[in-house]
Coordinates of C-alpha atoms in Angstrom, one line a residue:
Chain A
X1 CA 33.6 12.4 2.5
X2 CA 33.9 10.2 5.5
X3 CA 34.1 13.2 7.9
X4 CA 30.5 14.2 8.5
X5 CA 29.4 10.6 8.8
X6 CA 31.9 9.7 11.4
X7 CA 30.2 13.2 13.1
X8 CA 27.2 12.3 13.0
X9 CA 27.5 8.5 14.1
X10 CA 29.7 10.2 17.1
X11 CA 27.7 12.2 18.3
X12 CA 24.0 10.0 17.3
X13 CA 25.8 7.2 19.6
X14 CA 26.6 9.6 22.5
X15 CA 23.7 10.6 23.1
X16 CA 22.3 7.4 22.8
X17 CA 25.0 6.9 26.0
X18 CA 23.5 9.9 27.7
X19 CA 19.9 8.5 27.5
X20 CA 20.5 5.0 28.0
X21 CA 17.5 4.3 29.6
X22 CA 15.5 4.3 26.3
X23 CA 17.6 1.8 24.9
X24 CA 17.1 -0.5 27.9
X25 CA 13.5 0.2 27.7
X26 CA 13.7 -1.3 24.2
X27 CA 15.7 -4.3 25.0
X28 CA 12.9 -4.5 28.1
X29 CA 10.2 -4.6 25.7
X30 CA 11.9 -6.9 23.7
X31 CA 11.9 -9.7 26.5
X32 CA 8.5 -9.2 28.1
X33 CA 7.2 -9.5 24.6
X34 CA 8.8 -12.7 24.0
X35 CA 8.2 -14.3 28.1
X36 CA 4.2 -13.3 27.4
X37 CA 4.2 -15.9 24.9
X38 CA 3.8 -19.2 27.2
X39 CA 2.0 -17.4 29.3
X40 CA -0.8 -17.2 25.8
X41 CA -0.2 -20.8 24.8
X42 CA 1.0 -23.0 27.2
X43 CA 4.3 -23.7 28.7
X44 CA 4.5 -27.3 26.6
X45 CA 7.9 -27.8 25.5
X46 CA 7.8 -28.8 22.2
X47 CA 5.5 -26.4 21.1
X48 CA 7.1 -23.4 22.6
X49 CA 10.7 -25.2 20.9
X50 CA 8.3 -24.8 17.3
X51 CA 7.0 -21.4 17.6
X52 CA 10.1 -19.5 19.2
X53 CA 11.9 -18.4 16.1
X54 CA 8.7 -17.1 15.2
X55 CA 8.0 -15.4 18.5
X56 CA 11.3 -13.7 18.9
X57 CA 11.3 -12.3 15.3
X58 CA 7.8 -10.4 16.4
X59 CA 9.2 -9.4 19.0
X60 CA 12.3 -8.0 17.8
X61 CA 9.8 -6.2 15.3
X62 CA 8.0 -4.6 17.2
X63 CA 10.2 -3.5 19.5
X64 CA 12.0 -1.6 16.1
X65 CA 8.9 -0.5 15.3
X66 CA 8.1 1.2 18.9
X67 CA 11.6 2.7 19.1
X68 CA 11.5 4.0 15.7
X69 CA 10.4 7.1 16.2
X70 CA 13.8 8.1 18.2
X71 CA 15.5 8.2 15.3
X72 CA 14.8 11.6 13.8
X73 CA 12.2 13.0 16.6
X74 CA 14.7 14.5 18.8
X75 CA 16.6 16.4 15.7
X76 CA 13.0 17.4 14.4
X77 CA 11.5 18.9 17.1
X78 CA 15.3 21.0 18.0
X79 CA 15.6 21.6 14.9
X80 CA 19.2 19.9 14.3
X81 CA 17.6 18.1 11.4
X82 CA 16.8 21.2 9.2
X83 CA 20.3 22.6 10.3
X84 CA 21.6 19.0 8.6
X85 CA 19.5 19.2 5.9
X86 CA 20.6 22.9 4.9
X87 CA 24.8 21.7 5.3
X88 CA 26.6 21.0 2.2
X89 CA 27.3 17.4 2.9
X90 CA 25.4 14.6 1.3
X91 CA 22.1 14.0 2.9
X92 CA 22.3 10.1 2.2
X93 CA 25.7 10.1 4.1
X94 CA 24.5 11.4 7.7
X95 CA 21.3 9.5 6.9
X96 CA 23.3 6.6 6.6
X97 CA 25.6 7.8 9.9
X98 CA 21.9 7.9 11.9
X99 CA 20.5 4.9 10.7
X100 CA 23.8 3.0 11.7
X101 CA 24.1 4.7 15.0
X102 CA 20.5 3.7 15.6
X103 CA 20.6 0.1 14.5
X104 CA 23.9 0.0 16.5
X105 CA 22.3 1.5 19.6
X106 CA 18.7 -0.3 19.1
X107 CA 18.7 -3.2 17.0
X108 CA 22.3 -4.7 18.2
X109 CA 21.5 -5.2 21.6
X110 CA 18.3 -7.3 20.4
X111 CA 20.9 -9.7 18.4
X112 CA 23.2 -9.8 21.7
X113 CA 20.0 -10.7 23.8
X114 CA 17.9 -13.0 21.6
X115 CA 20.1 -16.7 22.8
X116 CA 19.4 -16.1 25.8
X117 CA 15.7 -15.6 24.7
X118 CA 16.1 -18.6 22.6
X119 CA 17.2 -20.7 26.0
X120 CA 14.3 -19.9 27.5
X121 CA 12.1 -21.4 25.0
X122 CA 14.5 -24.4 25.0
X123 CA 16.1 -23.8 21.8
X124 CA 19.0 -26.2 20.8
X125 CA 23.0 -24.4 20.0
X126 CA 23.0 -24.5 16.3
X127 CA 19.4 -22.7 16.0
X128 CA 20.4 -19.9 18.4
X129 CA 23.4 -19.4 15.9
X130 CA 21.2 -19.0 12.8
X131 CA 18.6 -16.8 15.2
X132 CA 21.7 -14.4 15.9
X133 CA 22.9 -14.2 12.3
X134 CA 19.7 -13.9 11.0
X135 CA 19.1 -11.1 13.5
X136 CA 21.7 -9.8 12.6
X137 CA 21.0 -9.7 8.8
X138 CA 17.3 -8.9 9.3
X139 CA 17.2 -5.9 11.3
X140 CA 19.6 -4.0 9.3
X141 CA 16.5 -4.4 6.7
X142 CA 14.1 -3.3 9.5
X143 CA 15.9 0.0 10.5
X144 CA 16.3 0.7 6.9
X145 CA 12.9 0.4 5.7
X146 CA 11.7 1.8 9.2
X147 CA 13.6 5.2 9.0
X148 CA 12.0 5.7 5.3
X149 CA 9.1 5.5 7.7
X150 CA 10.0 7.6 10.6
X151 CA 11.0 10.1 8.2
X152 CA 7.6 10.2 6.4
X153 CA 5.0 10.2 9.4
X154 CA 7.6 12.8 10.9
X155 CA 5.6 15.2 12.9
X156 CA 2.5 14.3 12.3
X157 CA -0.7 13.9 14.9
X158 CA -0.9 10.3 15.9
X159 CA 2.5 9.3 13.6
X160 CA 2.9 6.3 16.1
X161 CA 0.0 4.2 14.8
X162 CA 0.0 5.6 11.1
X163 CA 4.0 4.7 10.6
X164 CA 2.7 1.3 11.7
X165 CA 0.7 0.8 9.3
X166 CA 2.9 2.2 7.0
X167 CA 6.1 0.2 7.7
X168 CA 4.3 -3.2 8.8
X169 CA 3.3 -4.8 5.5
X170 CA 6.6 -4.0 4.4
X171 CA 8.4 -5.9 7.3
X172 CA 6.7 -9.2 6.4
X173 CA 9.1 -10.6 4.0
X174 CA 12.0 -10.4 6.5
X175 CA 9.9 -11.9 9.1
X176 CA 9.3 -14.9 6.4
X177 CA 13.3 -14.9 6.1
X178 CA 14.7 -14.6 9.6
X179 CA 12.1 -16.5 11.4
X180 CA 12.0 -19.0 8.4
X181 CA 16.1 -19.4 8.7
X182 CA 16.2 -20.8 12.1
X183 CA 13.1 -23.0 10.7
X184 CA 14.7 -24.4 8.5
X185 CA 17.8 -25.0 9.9
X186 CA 15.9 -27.1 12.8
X187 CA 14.1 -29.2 10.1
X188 CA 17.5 -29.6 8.4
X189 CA 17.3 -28.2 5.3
X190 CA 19.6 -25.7 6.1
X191 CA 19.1 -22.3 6.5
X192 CA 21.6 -21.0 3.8
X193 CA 19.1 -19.6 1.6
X194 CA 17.1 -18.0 3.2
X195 CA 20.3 -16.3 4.8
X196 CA 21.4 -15.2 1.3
X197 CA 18.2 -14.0 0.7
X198 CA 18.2 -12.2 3.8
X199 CA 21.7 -10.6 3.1
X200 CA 21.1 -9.4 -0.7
X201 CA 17.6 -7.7 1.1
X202 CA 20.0 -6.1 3.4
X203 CA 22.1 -4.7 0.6
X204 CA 19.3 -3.3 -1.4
X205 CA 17.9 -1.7 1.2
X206 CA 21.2 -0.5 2.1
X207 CA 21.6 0.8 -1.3
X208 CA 17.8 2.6 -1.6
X209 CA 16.6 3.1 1.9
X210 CA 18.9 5.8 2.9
X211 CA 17.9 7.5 -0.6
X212 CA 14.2 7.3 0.0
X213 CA 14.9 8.7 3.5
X214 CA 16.7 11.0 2.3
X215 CA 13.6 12.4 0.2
X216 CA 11.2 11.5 3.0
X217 CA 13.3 14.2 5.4
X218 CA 13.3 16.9 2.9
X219 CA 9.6 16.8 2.1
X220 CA 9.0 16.4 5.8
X221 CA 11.6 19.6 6.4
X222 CA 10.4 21.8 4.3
Chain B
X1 CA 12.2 19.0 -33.5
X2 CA 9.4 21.3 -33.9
X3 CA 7.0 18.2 -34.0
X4 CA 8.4 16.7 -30.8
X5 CA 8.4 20.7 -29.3
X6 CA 4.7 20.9 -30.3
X7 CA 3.9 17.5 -29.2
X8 CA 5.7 18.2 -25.8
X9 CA 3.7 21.2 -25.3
X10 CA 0.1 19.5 -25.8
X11 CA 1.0 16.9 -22.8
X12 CA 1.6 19.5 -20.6
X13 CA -1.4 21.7 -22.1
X14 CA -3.0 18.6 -20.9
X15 CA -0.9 18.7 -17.8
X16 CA -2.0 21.9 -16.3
X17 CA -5.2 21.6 -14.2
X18 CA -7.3 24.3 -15.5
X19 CA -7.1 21.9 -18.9
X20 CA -7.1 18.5 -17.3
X21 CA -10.2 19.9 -15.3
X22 CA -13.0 20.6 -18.4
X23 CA -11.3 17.2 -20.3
X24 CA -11.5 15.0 -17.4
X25 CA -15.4 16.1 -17.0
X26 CA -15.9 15.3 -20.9
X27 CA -14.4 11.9 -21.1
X28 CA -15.3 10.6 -17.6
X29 CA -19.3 9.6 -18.6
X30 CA -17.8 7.7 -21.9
X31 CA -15.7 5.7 -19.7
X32 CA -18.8 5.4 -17.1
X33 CA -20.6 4.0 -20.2
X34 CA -18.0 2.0 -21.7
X35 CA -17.7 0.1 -18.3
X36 CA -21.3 -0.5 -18.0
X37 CA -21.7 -1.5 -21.8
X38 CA -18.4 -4.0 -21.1
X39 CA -20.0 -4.9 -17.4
X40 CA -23.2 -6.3 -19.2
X41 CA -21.5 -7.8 -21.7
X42 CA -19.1 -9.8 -19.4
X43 CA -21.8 -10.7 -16.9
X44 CA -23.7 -12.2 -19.8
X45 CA -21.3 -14.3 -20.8
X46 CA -20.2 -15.2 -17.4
X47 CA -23.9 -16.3 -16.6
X48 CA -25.3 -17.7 -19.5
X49 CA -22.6 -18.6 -21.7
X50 CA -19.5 -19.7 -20.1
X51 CA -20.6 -23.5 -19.6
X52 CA -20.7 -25.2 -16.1
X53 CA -17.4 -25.8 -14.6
X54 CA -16.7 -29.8 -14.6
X55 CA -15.3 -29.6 -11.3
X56 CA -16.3 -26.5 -9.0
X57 CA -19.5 -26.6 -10.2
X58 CA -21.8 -23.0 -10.5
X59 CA -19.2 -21.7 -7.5
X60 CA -16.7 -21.3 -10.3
X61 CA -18.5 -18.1 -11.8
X62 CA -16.8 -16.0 -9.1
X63 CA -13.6 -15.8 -11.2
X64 CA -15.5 -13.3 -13.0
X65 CA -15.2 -10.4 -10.7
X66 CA -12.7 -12.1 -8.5
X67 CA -9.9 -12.5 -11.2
X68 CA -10.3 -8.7 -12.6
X69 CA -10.5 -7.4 -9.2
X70 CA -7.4 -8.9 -8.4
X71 CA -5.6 -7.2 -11.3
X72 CA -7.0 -3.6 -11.0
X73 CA -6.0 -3.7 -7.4
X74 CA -2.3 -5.1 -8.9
X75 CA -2.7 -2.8 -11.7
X76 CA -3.8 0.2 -9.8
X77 CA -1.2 0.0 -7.7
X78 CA 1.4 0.3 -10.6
X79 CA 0.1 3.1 -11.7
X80 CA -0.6 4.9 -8.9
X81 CA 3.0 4.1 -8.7
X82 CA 3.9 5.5 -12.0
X83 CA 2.3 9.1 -11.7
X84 CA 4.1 9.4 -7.9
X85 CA 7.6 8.8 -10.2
X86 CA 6.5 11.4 -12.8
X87 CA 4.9 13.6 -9.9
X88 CA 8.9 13.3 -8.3
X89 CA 10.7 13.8 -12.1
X90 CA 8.5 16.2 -13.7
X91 CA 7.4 18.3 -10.8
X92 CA 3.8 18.2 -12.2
X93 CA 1.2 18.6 -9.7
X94 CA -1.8 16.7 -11.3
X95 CA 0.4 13.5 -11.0
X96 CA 0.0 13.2 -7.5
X97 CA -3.5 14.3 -7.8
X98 CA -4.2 11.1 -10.3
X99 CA -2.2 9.0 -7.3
X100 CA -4.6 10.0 -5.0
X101 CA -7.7 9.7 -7.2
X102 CA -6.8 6.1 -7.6
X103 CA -5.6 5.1 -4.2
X104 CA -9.8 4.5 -3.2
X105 CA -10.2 2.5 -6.2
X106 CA -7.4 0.8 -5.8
X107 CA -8.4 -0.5 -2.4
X108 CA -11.8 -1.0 -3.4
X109 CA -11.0 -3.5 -5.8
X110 CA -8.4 -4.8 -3.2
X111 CA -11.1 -5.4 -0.6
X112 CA -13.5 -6.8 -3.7
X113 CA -10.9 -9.6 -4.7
X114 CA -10.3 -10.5 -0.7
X115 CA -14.1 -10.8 -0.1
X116 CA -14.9 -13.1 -3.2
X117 CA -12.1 -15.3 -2.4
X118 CA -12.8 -15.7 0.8
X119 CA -16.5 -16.7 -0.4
X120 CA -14.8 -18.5 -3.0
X121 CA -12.5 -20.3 -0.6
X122 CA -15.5 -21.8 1.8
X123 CA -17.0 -24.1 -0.5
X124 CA -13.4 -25.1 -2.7
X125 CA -11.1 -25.2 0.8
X126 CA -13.8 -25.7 2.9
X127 CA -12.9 -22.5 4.5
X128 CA -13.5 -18.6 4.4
X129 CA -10.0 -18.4 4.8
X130 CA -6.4 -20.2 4.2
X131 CA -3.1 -18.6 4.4
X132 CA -2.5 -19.1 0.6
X133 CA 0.2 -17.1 -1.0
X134 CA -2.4 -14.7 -3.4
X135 CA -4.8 -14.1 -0.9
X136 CA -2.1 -13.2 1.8
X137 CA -0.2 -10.7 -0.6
X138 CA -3.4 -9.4 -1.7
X139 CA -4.3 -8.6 1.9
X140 CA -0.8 -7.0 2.2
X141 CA -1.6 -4.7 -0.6
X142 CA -4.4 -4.0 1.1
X143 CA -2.6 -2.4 4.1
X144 CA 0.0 -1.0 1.8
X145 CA -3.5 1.3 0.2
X146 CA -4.8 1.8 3.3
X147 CA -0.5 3.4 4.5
X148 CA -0.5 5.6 1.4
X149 CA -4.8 7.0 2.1
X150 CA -3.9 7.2 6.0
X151 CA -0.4 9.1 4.9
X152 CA -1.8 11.6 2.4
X153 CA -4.8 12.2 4.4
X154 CA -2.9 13.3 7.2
X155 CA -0.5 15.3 6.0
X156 CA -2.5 18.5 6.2
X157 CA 0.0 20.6 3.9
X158 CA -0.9 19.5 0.4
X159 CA 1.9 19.5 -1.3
X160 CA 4.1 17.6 1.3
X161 CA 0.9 15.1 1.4
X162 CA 1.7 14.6 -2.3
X163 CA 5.4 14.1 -2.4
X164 CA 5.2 11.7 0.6
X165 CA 2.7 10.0 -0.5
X166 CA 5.1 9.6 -3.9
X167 CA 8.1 8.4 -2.0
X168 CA 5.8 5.9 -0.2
X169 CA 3.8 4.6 -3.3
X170 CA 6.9 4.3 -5.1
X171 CA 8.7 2.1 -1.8
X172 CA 5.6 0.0 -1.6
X173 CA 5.7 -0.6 -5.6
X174 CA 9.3 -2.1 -5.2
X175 CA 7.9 -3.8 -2.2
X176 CA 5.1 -5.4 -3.9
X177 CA 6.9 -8.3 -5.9
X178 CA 9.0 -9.0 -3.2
X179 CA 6.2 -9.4 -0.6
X180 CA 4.8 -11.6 -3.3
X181 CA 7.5 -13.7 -4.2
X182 CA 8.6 -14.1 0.2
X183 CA 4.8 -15.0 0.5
X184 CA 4.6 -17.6 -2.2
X185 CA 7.9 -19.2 -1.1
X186 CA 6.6 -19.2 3.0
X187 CA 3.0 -20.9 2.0
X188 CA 5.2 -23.6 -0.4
X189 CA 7.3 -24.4 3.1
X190 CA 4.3 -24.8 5.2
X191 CA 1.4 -25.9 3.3
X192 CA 2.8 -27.4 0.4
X193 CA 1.0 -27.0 -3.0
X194 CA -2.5 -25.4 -2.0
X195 CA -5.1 -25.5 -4.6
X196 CA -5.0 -22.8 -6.4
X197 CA -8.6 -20.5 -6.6
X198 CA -7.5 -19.1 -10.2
X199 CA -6.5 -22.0 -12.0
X200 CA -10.2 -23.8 -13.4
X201 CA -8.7 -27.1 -14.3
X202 CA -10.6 -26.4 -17.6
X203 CA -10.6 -22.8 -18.9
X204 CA -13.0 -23.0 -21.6
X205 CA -12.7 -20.0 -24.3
X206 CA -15.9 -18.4 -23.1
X207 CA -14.0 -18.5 -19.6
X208 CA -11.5 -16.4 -20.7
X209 CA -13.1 -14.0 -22.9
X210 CA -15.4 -13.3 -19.9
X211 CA -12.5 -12.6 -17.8
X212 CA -11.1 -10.2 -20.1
X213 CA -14.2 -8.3 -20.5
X214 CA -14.7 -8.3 -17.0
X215 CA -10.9 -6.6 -16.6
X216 CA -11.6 -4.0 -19.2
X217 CA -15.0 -3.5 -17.7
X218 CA -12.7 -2.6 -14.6
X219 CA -10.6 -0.1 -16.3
X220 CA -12.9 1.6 -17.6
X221 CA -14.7 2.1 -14.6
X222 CA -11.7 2.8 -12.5
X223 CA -10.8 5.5 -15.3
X224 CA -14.2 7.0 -14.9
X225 CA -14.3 7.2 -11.4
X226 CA -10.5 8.5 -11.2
X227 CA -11.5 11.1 -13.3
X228 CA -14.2 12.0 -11.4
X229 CA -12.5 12.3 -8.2
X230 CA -9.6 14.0 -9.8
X231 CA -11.8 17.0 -10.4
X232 CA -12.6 17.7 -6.6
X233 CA -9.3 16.9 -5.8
X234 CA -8.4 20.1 -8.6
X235 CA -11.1 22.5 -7.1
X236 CA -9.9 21.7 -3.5
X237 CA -6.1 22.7 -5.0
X238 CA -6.9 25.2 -7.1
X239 CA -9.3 27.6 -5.2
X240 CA -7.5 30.5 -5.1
X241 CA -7.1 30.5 -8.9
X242 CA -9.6 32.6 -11.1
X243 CA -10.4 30.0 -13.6
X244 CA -12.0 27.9 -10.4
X245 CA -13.6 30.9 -9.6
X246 CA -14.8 30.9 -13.3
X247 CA -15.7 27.8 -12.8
X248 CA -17.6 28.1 -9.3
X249 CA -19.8 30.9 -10.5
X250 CA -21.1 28.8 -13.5
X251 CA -21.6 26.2 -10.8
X252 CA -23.4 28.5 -8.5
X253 CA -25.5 30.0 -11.1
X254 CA -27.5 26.9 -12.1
X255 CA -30.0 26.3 -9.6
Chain C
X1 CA -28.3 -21.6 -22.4
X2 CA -27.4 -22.8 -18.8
X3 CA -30.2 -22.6 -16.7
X4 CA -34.1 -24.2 -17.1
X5 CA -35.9 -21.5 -15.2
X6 CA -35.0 -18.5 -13.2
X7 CA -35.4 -20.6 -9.8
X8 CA -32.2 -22.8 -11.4
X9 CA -30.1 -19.1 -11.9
X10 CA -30.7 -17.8 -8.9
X11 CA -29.9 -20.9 -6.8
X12 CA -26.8 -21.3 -8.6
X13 CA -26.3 -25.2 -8.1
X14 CA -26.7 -24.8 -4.6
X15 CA -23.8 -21.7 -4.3
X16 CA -26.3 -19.5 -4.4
X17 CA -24.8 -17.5 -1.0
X18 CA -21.4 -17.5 -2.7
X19 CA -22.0 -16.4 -6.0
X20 CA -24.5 -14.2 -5.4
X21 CA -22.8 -12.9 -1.8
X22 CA -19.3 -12.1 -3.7
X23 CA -21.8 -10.6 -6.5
X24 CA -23.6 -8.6 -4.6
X25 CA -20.6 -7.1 -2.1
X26 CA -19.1 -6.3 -5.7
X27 CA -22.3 -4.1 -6.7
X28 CA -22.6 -2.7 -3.2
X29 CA -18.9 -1.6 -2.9
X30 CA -19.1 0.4 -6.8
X31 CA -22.1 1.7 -6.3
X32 CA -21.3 3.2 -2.3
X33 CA -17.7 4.2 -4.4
X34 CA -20.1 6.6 -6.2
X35 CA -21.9 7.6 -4.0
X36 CA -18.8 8.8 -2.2
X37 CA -17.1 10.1 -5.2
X38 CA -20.5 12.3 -6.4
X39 CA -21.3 13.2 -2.8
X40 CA -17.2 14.6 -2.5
X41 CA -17.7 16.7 -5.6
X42 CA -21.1 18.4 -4.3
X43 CA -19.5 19.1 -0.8
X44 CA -16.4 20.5 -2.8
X45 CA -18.5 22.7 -4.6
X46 CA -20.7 24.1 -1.8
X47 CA -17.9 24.6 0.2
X48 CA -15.9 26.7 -2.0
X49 CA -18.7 28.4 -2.9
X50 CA -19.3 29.2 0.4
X51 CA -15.9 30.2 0.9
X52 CA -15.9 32.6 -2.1
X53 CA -19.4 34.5 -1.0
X54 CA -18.1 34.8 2.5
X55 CA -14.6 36.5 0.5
X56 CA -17.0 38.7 -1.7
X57 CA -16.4 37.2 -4.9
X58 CA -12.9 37.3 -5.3
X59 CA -10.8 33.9 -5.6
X60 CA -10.6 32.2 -2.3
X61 CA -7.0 33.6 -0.7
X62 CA -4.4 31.1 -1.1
X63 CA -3.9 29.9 2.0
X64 CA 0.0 29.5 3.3
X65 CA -0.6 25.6 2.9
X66 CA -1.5 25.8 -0.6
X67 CA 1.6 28.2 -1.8
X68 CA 2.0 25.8 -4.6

């Protein structure tokens, strides 16, 4: 069972090592999003302090949403996917195997990077905790609901903009959650719920996501 | 068992385009009618009988379109929903035609609810627009239409149009409360308790029964109109079949 | 009966621009809606037809994207 999907993360994550430069472009995009920020509203303090959680969740977001497409382009256009799709093994399991290699390779280095975001904007310790964790939580939900995504606008003419549109109104309830979690931790009501919130999102779409992309791939392979 | 055999086979008589295609044609003007019969019947009472509102004054007389607009773009959704699930379980191929014939409709009456509460909106909040939970989720619902139109309309192979646009219809559906519900609880943190555009403080009868009209008014028409466009969507599908070629030289024949 | 005169319903207590602008969007929107939804079933039919005189009356050939 666990022997294709420890393949497939393998070999997802090395060549992720062998075109490393993408990933850094990502984590790039990441930060310039987030320093253009005071440049649009002023370098005041306190306001950048208030807006920051916000600001590094959209960035974080978008930066998903731009690298999305690396998750299953490559294997479309060589043709690996349809070769995966035709094996024997479970389609949700490699899907699974991809997804994690891709959060792991994409979404991971975000979490590691956002404190030091958070410094910039003159966050205080405990809210760069809560903006890690609920990184960490969120994205999961983002890559998830994102390769459903990918997998759907696979191939086609301008799939950029139309899986946009596609996956954005579905993002906005874990943009409430994360960016509301380090919120509400600095107005001290504790961000605990919106954290388990966050976590039994990332379990259901742990549980359906990798389903529907399952489905997604094979309409898009056929 | 024979019943339920013989039912079973009249659904998917019904089921097969070359049926659907002469039904859907026969019952769409008696839902055309029906809507405009209901139409006139709500406007009336939402304009001469449904009393002044104590409090929003004549503004109030929105709720009549904006209300049941609301719904069908909810509702519409649903079932748009629905026929993708049948479209994945059944393998039926007018399902995803009714999905598609509904998605314009659908964000028709999307666009309808977000203009009339923005218009709505100016004179009760004092502005076009406020980022209260319904009208945020309904704009969401917006852009979830305008993902499944944008998706099946570029998907040039028809039948991989349809199933994506199932798989997507049906995400979005499970979506849809949860979008909702993180919505409602993110204008609660930040606004606190907004006045609400649906709630008249008094709902007098008339209100009500004007409202309801109005909605089946809305069904009605939305039935019609899917039907309607279900039948180009069958002729597009089904043009290398003989029946539409039948059915193209009766067309052709009249002048 | 609400309203004294006609000059009363149509000014609508003063809300005359939102009633009647959320009203009239409303009637503007259904009736483009069929306008589109007619004007889709006449280009379908002259197209096909089309297609079927230029294919000498036989059923337009499936095309490879229509297998179904």
């Amino acid at each position: 069972m666990l022997k294709p999907f420890v393949a497939v993360l393998a070999r997802d994550l090395l060549l992720a090592w062998r075109g490393r430069a993408d990933v850094l472009v990502t984590l790039g995009f990441f930060v310039i999003v987030a320093c253009l920020f005071p440049f649009g509203v002023g370098a005041e303090p306190n306001q950048l302090r208030a807006i920051a959680p916000g600001i590094l969740w959209v960035a974080a977001l978008l930066a998903t949403l731009l690298s999305l497409h690396r998750l299953f382009g490559q294997d479309f256009a060589d043709g690996t996917l349809e070769h995966l799709l035709l094996s024997p093994e479970p389609t949700v399991l490699w899907v699974l195997a991809k997804i994690l290699a891709y959060w792991l390779t994409t979404s991971l280095p975000l979490v590691v990077a956002a404190p030091g975001l958070g410094m910039l904007f003159d966050m205080e310790q405990g809210g760069l905790m809560v903006l890690c964790l609920s990184l960490a939580l969120g994205t999961p939900i983002l890559s998830l609901l994102g390769a459903v995504g990918a997998a759907l606008t696979l191939g086609l003419r301008g799939g950029g903009m139309l899986l946009a549109l596609l996956v954005l109104p579905l993002f906005v309830p874990v943009l409430i959650f994360g960016a509301g979690a380090v919120e509400a931790h600095l107005s001290g009501t504790g961000a605990s719920a919106h954290l388990l919130l966050l976590s039994g999102g990332a379990l259901g779409a742990l549980v359906l996501g990798p389903w529907a992309c399952a489905a997604a791939l094979r309409v898009a392979a056929e | 068992m024979t019943m339920q055999s013989s039912r079973g086979f009249h659904l998917f008589h019904f089921a097969a385009p070359n049926t659907f295609y002469p039904l859907a044609g026969r019952l769409a003007p008696w839902f055309a009618g029906l809507a405009a019969l209901l139409a006139a019947l709500g406007l009336w009472l939402a304009f001469f009988v449904a009393p002044t509102d104590a409090t929003q004054g004549e503004v109030y007389r929105v709720i009549f379109i904006h209300v049941p607009a609301a719904w069908m773009s909810m509702f519409v959704y649903l079932v748009m929903a629905f026929w993708s699930g049948m479209g994945i379980i059944f393998n039926t191929r007018l399902s995803a035609l009714m999905a598609r014939a509904l998605a314009p409709t659908g964000a028709m009456f999307c666009f309808v609810a977000l203009w009339t509460g923005a218009l709505w909106g100016r004179p009760t909040w004092g502005a076009y627009w406020v980022w209260d939970a319904r009208l945020t989720s309904q704009l969401l619902l917006l852009f979830l239409y305008f993902g499944y139109i944008a998706l099946t309309e570029a998907i040039e192979d028809p039948r991989r149009g349809d199933r994506a646009g199932a798989i997507l219809a049906l995400v979005g559906a499970v979506n849809v409360p949860i979008i909702y519900f993180s919505v409602k609880w993110w204008n609660t943190l930040h606004q606190g308790a907004s006045v609400s555009l649906t709630k008249a403080p008094s709902m007098a009868a008339t209100m009500l029964w004007g409202m309801l009209i109005m909605a089946l008014a809305a069904w009605a028409y939305t039935i019609a109109v899917a039907l309607w466009r279900v039948r180009s969507l069958i002729l597009e599908r089904e043009r290398h079949t003989d029946w539409v070629s039948a059915e193209l030289d009766r067309q052709g024949a009249r002048p | 009966m609400n309203w004294n005169s006609w000059a009363a319903f149509w000014d609508m207590g003063g809300a005359a621009f939102y009633v009647w602008g959320s009203y009239g969007v409303t009637f503007i929107a259904i009736v483009a809606e069929l306008l589109l939804v007619f004007r889709r079933r006449r280009d379908t039919l002259t197209r096909l037809l089309r297609l079927r005189r230029a294919q000498g009356g036989r059923p337009a050939a499936a095309s490879p994207d229509s297998s179904d």
